[in-house]
mmCIF file of C-alpha atoms in Angstrom:
data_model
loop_
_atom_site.group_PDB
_atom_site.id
_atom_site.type_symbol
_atom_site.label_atom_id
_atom_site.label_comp_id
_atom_site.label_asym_id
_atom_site.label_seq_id
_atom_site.Cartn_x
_atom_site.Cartn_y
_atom_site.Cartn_z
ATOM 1 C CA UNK I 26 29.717 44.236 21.963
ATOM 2 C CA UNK I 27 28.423 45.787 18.816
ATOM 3 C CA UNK I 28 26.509 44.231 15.824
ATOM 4 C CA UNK I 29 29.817 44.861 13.618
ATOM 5 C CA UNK I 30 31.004 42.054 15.883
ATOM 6 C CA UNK I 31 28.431 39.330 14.839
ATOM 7 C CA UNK I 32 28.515 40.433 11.044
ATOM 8 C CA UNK I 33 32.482 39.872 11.316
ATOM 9 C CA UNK I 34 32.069 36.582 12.394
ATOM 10 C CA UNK I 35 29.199 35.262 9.994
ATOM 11 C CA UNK I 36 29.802 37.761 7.031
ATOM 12 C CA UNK I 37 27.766 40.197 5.092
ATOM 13 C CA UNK I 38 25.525 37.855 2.688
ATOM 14 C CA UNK I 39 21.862 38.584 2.770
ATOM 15 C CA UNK I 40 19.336 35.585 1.194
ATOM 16 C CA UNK I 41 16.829 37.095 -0.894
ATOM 17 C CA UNK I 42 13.655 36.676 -2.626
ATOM 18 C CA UNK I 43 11.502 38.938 -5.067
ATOM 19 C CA UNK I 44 8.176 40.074 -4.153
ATOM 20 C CA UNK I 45 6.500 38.590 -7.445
ATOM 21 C CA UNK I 46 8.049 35.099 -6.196
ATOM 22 C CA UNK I 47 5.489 32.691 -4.693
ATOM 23 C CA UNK I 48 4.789 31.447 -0.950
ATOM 24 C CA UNK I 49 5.537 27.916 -2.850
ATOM 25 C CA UNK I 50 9.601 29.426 -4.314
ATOM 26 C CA UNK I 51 9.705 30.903 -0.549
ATOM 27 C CA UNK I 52 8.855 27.802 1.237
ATOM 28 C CA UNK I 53 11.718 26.038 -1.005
ATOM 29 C CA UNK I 54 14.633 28.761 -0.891
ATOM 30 C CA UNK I 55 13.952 29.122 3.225
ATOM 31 C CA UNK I 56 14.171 24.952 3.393
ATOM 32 C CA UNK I 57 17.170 24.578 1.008
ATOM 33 C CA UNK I 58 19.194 27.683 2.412
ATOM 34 C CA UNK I 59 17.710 26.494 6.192
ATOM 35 C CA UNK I 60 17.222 30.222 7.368
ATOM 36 C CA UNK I 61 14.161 31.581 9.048
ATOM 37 C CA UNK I 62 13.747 34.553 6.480
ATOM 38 C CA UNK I 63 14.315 36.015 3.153
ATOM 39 C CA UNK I 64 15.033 39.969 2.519
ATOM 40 C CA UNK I 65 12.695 40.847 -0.185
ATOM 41 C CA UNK I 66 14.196 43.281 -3.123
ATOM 42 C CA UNK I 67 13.189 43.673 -6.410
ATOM 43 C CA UNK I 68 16.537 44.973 -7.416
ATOM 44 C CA UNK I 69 18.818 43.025 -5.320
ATOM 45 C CA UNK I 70 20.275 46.198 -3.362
ATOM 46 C CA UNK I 71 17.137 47.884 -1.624
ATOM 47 C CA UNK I 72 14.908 46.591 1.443
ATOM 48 C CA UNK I 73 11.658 46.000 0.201
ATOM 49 C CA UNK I 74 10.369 43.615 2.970
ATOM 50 C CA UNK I 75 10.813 40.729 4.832
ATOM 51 C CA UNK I 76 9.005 37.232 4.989
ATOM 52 C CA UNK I 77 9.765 35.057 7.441
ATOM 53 C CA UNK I 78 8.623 31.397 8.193
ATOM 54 C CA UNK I 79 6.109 33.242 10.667
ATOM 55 C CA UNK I 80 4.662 34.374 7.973
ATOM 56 C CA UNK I 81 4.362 31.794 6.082
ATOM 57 C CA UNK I 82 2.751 29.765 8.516
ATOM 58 C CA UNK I 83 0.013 32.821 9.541
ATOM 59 C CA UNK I 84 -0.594 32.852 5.933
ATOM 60 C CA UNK I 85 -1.847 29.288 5.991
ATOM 61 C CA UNK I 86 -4.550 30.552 8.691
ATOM 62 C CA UNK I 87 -5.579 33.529 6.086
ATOM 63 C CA UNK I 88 -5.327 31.355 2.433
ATOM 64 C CA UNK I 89 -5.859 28.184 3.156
ATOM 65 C CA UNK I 90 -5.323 25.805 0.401
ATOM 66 C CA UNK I 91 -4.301 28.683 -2.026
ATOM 67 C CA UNK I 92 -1.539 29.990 0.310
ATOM 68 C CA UNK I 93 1.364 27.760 -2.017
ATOM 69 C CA UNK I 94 0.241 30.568 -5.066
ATOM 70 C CA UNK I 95 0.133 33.648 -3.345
ATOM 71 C CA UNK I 96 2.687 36.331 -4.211
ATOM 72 C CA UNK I 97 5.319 37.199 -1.460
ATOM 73 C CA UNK I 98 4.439 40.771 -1.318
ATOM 74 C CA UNK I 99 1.271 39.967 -0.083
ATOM 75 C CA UNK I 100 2.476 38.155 2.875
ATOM 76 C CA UNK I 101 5.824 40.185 3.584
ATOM 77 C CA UNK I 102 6.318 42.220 5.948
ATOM 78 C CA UNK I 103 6.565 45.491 4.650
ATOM 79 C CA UNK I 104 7.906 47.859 7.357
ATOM 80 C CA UNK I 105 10.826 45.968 8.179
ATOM 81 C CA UNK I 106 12.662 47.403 12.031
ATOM 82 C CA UNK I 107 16.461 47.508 10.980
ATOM 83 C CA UNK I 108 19.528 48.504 13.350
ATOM 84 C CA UNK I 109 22.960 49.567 12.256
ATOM 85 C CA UNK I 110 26.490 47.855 12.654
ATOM 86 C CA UNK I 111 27.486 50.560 15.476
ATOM 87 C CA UNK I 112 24.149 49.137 17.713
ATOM 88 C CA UNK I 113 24.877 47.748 20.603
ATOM 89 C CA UNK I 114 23.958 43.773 20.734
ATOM 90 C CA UNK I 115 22.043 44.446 23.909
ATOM 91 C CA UNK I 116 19.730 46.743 22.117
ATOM 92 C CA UNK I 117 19.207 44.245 19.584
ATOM 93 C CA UNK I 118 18.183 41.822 22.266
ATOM 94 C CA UNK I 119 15.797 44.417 23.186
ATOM 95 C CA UNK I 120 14.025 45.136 19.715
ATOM 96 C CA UNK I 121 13.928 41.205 19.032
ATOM 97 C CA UNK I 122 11.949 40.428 22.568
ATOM 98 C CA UNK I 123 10.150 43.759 22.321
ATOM 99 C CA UNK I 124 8.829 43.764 19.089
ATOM 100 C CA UNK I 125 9.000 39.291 18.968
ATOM 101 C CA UNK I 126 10.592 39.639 16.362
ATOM 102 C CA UNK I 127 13.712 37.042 14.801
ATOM 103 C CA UNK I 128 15.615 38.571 11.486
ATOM 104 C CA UNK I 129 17.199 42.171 11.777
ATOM 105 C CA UNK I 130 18.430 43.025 8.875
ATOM 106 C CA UNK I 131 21.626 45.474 9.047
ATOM 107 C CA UNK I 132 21.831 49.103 7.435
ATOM 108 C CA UNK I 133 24.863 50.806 6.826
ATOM 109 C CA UNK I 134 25.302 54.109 4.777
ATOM 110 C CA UNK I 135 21.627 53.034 2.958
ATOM 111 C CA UNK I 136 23.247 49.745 2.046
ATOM 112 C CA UNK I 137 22.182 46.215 3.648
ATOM 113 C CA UNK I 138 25.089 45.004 5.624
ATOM 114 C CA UNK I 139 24.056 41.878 6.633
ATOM 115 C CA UNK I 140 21.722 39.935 8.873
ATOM 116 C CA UNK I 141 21.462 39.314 12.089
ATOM 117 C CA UNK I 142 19.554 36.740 14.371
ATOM 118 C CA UNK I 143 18.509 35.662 17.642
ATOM 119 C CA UNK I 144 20.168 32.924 17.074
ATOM 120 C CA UNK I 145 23.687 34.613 16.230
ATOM 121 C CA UNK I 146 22.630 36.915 19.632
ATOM 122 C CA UNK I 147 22.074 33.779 21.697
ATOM 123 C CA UNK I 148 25.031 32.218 20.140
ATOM 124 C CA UNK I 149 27.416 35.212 20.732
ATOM 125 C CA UNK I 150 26.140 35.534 24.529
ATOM 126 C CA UNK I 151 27.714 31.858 24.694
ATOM 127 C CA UNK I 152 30.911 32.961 23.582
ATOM 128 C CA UNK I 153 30.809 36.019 26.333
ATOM 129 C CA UNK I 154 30.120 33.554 28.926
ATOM 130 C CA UNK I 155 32.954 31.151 28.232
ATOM 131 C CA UNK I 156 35.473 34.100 27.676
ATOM 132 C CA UNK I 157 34.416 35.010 30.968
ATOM 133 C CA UNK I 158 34.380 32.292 32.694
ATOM 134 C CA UNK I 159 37.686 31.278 30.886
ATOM 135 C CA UNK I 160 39.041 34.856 32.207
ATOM 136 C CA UNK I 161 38.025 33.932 36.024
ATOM 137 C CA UNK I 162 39.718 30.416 35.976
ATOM 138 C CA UNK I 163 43.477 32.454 34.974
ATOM 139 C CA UNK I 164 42.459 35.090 37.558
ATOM 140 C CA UNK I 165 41.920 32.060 39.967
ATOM 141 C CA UNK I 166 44.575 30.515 38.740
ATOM 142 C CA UNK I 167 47.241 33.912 39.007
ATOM 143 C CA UNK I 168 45.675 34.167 42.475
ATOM 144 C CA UNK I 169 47.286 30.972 43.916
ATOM 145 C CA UNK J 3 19.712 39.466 45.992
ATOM 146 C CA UNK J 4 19.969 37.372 42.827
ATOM 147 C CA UNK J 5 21.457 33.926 41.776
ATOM 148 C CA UNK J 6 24.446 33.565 40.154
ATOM 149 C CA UNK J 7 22.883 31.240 37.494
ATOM 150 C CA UNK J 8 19.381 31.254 37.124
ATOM 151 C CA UNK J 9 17.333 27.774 36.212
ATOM 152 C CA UNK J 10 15.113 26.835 33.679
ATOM 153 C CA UNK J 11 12.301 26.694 36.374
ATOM 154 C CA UNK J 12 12.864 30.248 37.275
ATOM 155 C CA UNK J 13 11.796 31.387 33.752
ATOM 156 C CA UNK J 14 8.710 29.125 34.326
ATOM 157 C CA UNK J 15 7.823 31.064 37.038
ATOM 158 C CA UNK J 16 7.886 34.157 35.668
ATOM 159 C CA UNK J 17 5.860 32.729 32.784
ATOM 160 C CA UNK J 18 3.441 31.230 34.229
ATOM 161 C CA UNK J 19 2.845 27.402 34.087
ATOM 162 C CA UNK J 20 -0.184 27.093 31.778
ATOM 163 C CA UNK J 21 1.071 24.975 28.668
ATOM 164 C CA UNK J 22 -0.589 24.959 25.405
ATOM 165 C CA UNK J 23 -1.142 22.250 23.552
ATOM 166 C CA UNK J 24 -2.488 20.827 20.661
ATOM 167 C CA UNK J 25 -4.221 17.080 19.360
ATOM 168 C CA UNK J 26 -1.832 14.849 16.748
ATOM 169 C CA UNK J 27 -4.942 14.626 15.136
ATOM 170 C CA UNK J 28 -5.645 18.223 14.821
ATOM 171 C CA UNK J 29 -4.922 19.653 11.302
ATOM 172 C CA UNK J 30 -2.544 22.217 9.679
ATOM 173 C CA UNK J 31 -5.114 24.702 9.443
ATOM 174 C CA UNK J 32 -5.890 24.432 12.631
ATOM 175 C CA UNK J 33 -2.550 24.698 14.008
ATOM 176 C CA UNK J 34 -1.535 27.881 11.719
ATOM 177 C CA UNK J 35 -4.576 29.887 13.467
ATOM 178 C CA UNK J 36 -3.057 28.600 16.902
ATOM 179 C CA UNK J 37 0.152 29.522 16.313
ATOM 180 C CA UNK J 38 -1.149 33.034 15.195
ATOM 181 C CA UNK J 39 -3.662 33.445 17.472
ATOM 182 C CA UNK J 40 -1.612 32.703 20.755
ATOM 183 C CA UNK J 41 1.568 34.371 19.238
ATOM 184 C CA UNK J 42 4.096 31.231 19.464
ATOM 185 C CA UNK J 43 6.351 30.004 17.741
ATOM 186 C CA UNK J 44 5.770 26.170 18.209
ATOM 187 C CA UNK J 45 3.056 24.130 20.091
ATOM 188 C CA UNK J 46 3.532 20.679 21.995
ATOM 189 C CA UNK J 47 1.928 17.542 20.679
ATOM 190 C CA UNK J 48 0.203 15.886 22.976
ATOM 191 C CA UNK J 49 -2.898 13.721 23.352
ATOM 192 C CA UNK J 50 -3.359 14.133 26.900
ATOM 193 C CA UNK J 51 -2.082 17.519 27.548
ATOM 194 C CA UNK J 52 0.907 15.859 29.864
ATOM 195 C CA UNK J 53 2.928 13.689 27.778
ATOM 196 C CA UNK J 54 4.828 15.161 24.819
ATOM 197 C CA UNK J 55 4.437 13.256 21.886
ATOM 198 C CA UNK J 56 5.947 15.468 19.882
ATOM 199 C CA UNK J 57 6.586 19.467 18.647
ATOM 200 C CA UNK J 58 5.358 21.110 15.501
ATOM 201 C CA UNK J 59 6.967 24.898 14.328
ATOM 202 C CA UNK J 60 6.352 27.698 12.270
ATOM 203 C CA UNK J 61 9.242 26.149 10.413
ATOM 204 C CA UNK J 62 8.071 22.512 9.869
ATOM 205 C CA UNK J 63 4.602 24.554 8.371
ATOM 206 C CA UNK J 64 6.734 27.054 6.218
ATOM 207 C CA UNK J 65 9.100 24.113 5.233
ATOM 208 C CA UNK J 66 6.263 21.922 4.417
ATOM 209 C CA UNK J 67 4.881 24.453 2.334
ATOM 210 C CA UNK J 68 7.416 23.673 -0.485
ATOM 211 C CA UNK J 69 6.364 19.951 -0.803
ATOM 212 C CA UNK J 70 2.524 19.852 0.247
ATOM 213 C CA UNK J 71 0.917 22.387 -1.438
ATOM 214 C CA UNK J 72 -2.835 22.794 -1.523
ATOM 215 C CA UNK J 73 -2.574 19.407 0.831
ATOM 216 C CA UNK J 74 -0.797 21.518 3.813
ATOM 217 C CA UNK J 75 -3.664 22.542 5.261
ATOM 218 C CA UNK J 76 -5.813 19.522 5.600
ATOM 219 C CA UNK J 77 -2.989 17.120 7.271
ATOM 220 C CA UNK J 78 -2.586 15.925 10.376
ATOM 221 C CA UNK J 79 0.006 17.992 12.865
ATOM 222 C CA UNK J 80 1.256 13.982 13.786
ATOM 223 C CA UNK J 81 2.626 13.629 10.121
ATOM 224 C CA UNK J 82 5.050 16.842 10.136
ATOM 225 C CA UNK J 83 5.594 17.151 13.900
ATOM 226 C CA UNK J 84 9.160 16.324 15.502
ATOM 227 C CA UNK J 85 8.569 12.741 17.156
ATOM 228 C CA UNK J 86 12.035 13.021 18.761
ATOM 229 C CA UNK J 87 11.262 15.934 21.274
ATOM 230 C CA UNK J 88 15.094 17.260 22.376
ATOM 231 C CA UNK J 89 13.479 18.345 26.304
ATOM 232 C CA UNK J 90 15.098 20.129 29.305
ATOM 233 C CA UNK J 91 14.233 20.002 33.377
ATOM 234 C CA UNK J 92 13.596 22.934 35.891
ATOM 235 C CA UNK J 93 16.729 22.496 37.433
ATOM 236 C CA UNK J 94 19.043 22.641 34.278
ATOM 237 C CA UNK J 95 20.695 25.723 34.311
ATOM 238 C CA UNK J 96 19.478 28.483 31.706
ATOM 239 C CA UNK J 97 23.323 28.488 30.004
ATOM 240 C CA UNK J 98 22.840 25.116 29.522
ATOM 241 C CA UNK J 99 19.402 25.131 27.458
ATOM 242 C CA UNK J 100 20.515 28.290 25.644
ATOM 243 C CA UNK J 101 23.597 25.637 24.511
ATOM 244 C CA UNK J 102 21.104 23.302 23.579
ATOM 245 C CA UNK J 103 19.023 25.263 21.779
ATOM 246 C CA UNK J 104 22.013 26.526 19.929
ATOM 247 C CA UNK J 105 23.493 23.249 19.481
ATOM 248 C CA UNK J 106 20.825 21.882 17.525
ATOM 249 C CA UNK J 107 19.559 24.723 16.126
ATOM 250 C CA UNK J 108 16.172 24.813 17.601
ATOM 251 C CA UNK J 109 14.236 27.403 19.025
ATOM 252 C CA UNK J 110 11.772 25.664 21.602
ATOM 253 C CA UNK J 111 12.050 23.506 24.594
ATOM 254 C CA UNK J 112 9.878 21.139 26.417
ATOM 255 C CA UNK J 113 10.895 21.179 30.385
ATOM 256 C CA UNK J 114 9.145 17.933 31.474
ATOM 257 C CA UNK J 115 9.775 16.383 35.397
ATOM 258 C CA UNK J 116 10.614 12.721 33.627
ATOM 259 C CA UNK J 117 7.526 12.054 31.773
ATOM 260 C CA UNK J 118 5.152 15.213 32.497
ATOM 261 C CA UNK J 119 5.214 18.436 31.046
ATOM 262 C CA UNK J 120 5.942 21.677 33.010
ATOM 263 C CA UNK J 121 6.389 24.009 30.204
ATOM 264 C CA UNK J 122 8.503 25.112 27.034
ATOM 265 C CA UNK J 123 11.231 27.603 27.218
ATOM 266 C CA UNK J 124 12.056 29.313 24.262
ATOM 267 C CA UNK J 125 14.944 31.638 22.424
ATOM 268 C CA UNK J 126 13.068 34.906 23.575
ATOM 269 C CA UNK J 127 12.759 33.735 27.129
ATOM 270 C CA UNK J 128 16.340 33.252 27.478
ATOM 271 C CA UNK J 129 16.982 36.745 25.528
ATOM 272 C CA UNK J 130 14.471 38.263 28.496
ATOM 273 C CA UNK J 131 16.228 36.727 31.291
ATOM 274 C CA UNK J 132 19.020 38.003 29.890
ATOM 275 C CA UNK J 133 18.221 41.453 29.523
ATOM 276 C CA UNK J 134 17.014 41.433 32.974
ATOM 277 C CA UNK J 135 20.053 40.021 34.675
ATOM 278 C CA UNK J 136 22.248 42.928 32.649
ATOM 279 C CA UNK J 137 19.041 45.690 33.817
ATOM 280 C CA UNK J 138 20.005 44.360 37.889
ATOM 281 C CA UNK J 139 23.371 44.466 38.061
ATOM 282 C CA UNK J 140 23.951 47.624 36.226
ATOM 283 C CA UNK J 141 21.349 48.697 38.943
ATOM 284 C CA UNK J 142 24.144 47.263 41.839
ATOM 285 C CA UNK J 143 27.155 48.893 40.225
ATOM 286 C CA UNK J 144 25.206 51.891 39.621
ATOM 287 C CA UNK J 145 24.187 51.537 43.713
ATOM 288 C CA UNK J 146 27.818 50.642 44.474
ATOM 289 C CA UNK J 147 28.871 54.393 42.354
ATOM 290 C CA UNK J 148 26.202 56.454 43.877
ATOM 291 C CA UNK J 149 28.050 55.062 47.631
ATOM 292 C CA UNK J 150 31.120 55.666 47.061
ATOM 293 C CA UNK J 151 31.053 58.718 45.500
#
């Protein structure tokens, strides 16, 4: 199972944010679009960061009563881990526990791809199981 | 040799069975340097440190965010915390609370024996126990190869 598999199923679109935004526009976009994170990009095409509700929510801890007016850039992350469509979904499983970390945004060919969660990893993992168990029942089933 | 489905209280063990938790009455602020401090992604409410009276996320503080304002900081974790706590038990199988979380899209849960809690068991955990069920049986088919060759 590769990522290509999970961004076939829930499509390329990538929410986004610019980094002059505020913590206050970020809060609103990540409630109204109910994601955990926002791909920051000035231009709409390149991978300037990422801000999560993690960081949001650290951010709190470090501005206090100001945090609703600070900038996104200064609370993005700004090396953001990526992985390509070819990856296997296992390895992504391995980055997100390893590095605790939720959003991995996809990069093909220098171009964002897509996004893809835990939550899509957990969800696919579901799927394998039924299909699986689903392909033991007609083995059972042939067996008889 | 390993189970063919592991259980919730099989991650608990391998965790550990301290539980943190934090006061209704404690603030925002408070619970933003928890969260960062003890790297989680959610604490359980309680007043006791047994019962769960309710959970509180990274997401209901980044959510909040939007509507609160300069205010955020200073409220109470009891007025933005989940009161109805979705909760799993340590002999639920780990399939099963991986549907749940999925289900209601939620990324944390309580394991309580009835009223008492045990522990939370979250997204990454089940990842983990995941990635370690796929590391031992490639080891047995790898063992399996290495025989029969």
């Amino acid at each position: 199972m590769l990522v290509s598999d999970i961004l076939k199923s829930k499509g390329a679109s990538v929410k986004m944010i610019r980094s002059d935004d505020s913590a206050m526009v970020c809060a609103q976009r990540l409630s109204a679009e109910r994601v955990g994170a926002l791909v920051v990009s000035d231009n709409g095409r390149s991978l300037d960061g990422i801000i999560s509700e993690r960081d949001i929510a650290y951010g709190l801890a470090k501005h206090g009563p100001g945090l609703h007016a600070v900038p996104v850039r200064d609370l993005m992350t700004k090396a953001v881990i990526t992985s390509g469509p070819r990856e296997s979904i296992v390895q992504v499983m391995r980055v997100m526990t390893q590095r605790r970390i939720r959003h991995l945004p996809i990069v093909d060919n220098d171009r964002l791809a897509g996004i893809v969660t835990s939550g899509d990893v957990l969800k696919h993992r579901l799927e394998e199981v039924q299909l699986e168990a689903n392909v033991l029942r007609d083995a059972v089933i042939a067996a008889r | 040799m390993k189970k063919a489905s592991s259980k919730v209280a099989d991650v608990l063990e391998q965790k550990g069975d301290s539980v943190s938790t934090i006061q209704p009455t404690d603030t925002i602020a408070t619970l933003s340097r928890r969260l960062r401090d003890e790297q989680v992604g959610a604490l359980i409410v309680s007043a006791d440190g047994r019962s769960v009276d309710g959970i509180i996320s990274e997401r209901d503080v980044a959510y909040a965010l939007a509507t609160h304002l300069g205010e955020l900081h200073s409220m109470p974790v009891s007025a933005l915390m989940t009161k109805t706590v979705i909760s799993c038990a340590p002999t639920d199988k780990i399939s099963d609370a991986a549907k749940v979380l999925r289900e209601n899209r939620i990324r944390h849960l309580p394991v309580t024996d009835g009223k008492t809690l045990l522990g939370v068991i979250g997204m990454r955990d089940i990842l983990i126990q995941r990635l370690d069920d796929i590391r031992h049986s490639t080891k047995k088919v790898t063992h399996l190869v290495n025989t029969n060759a």
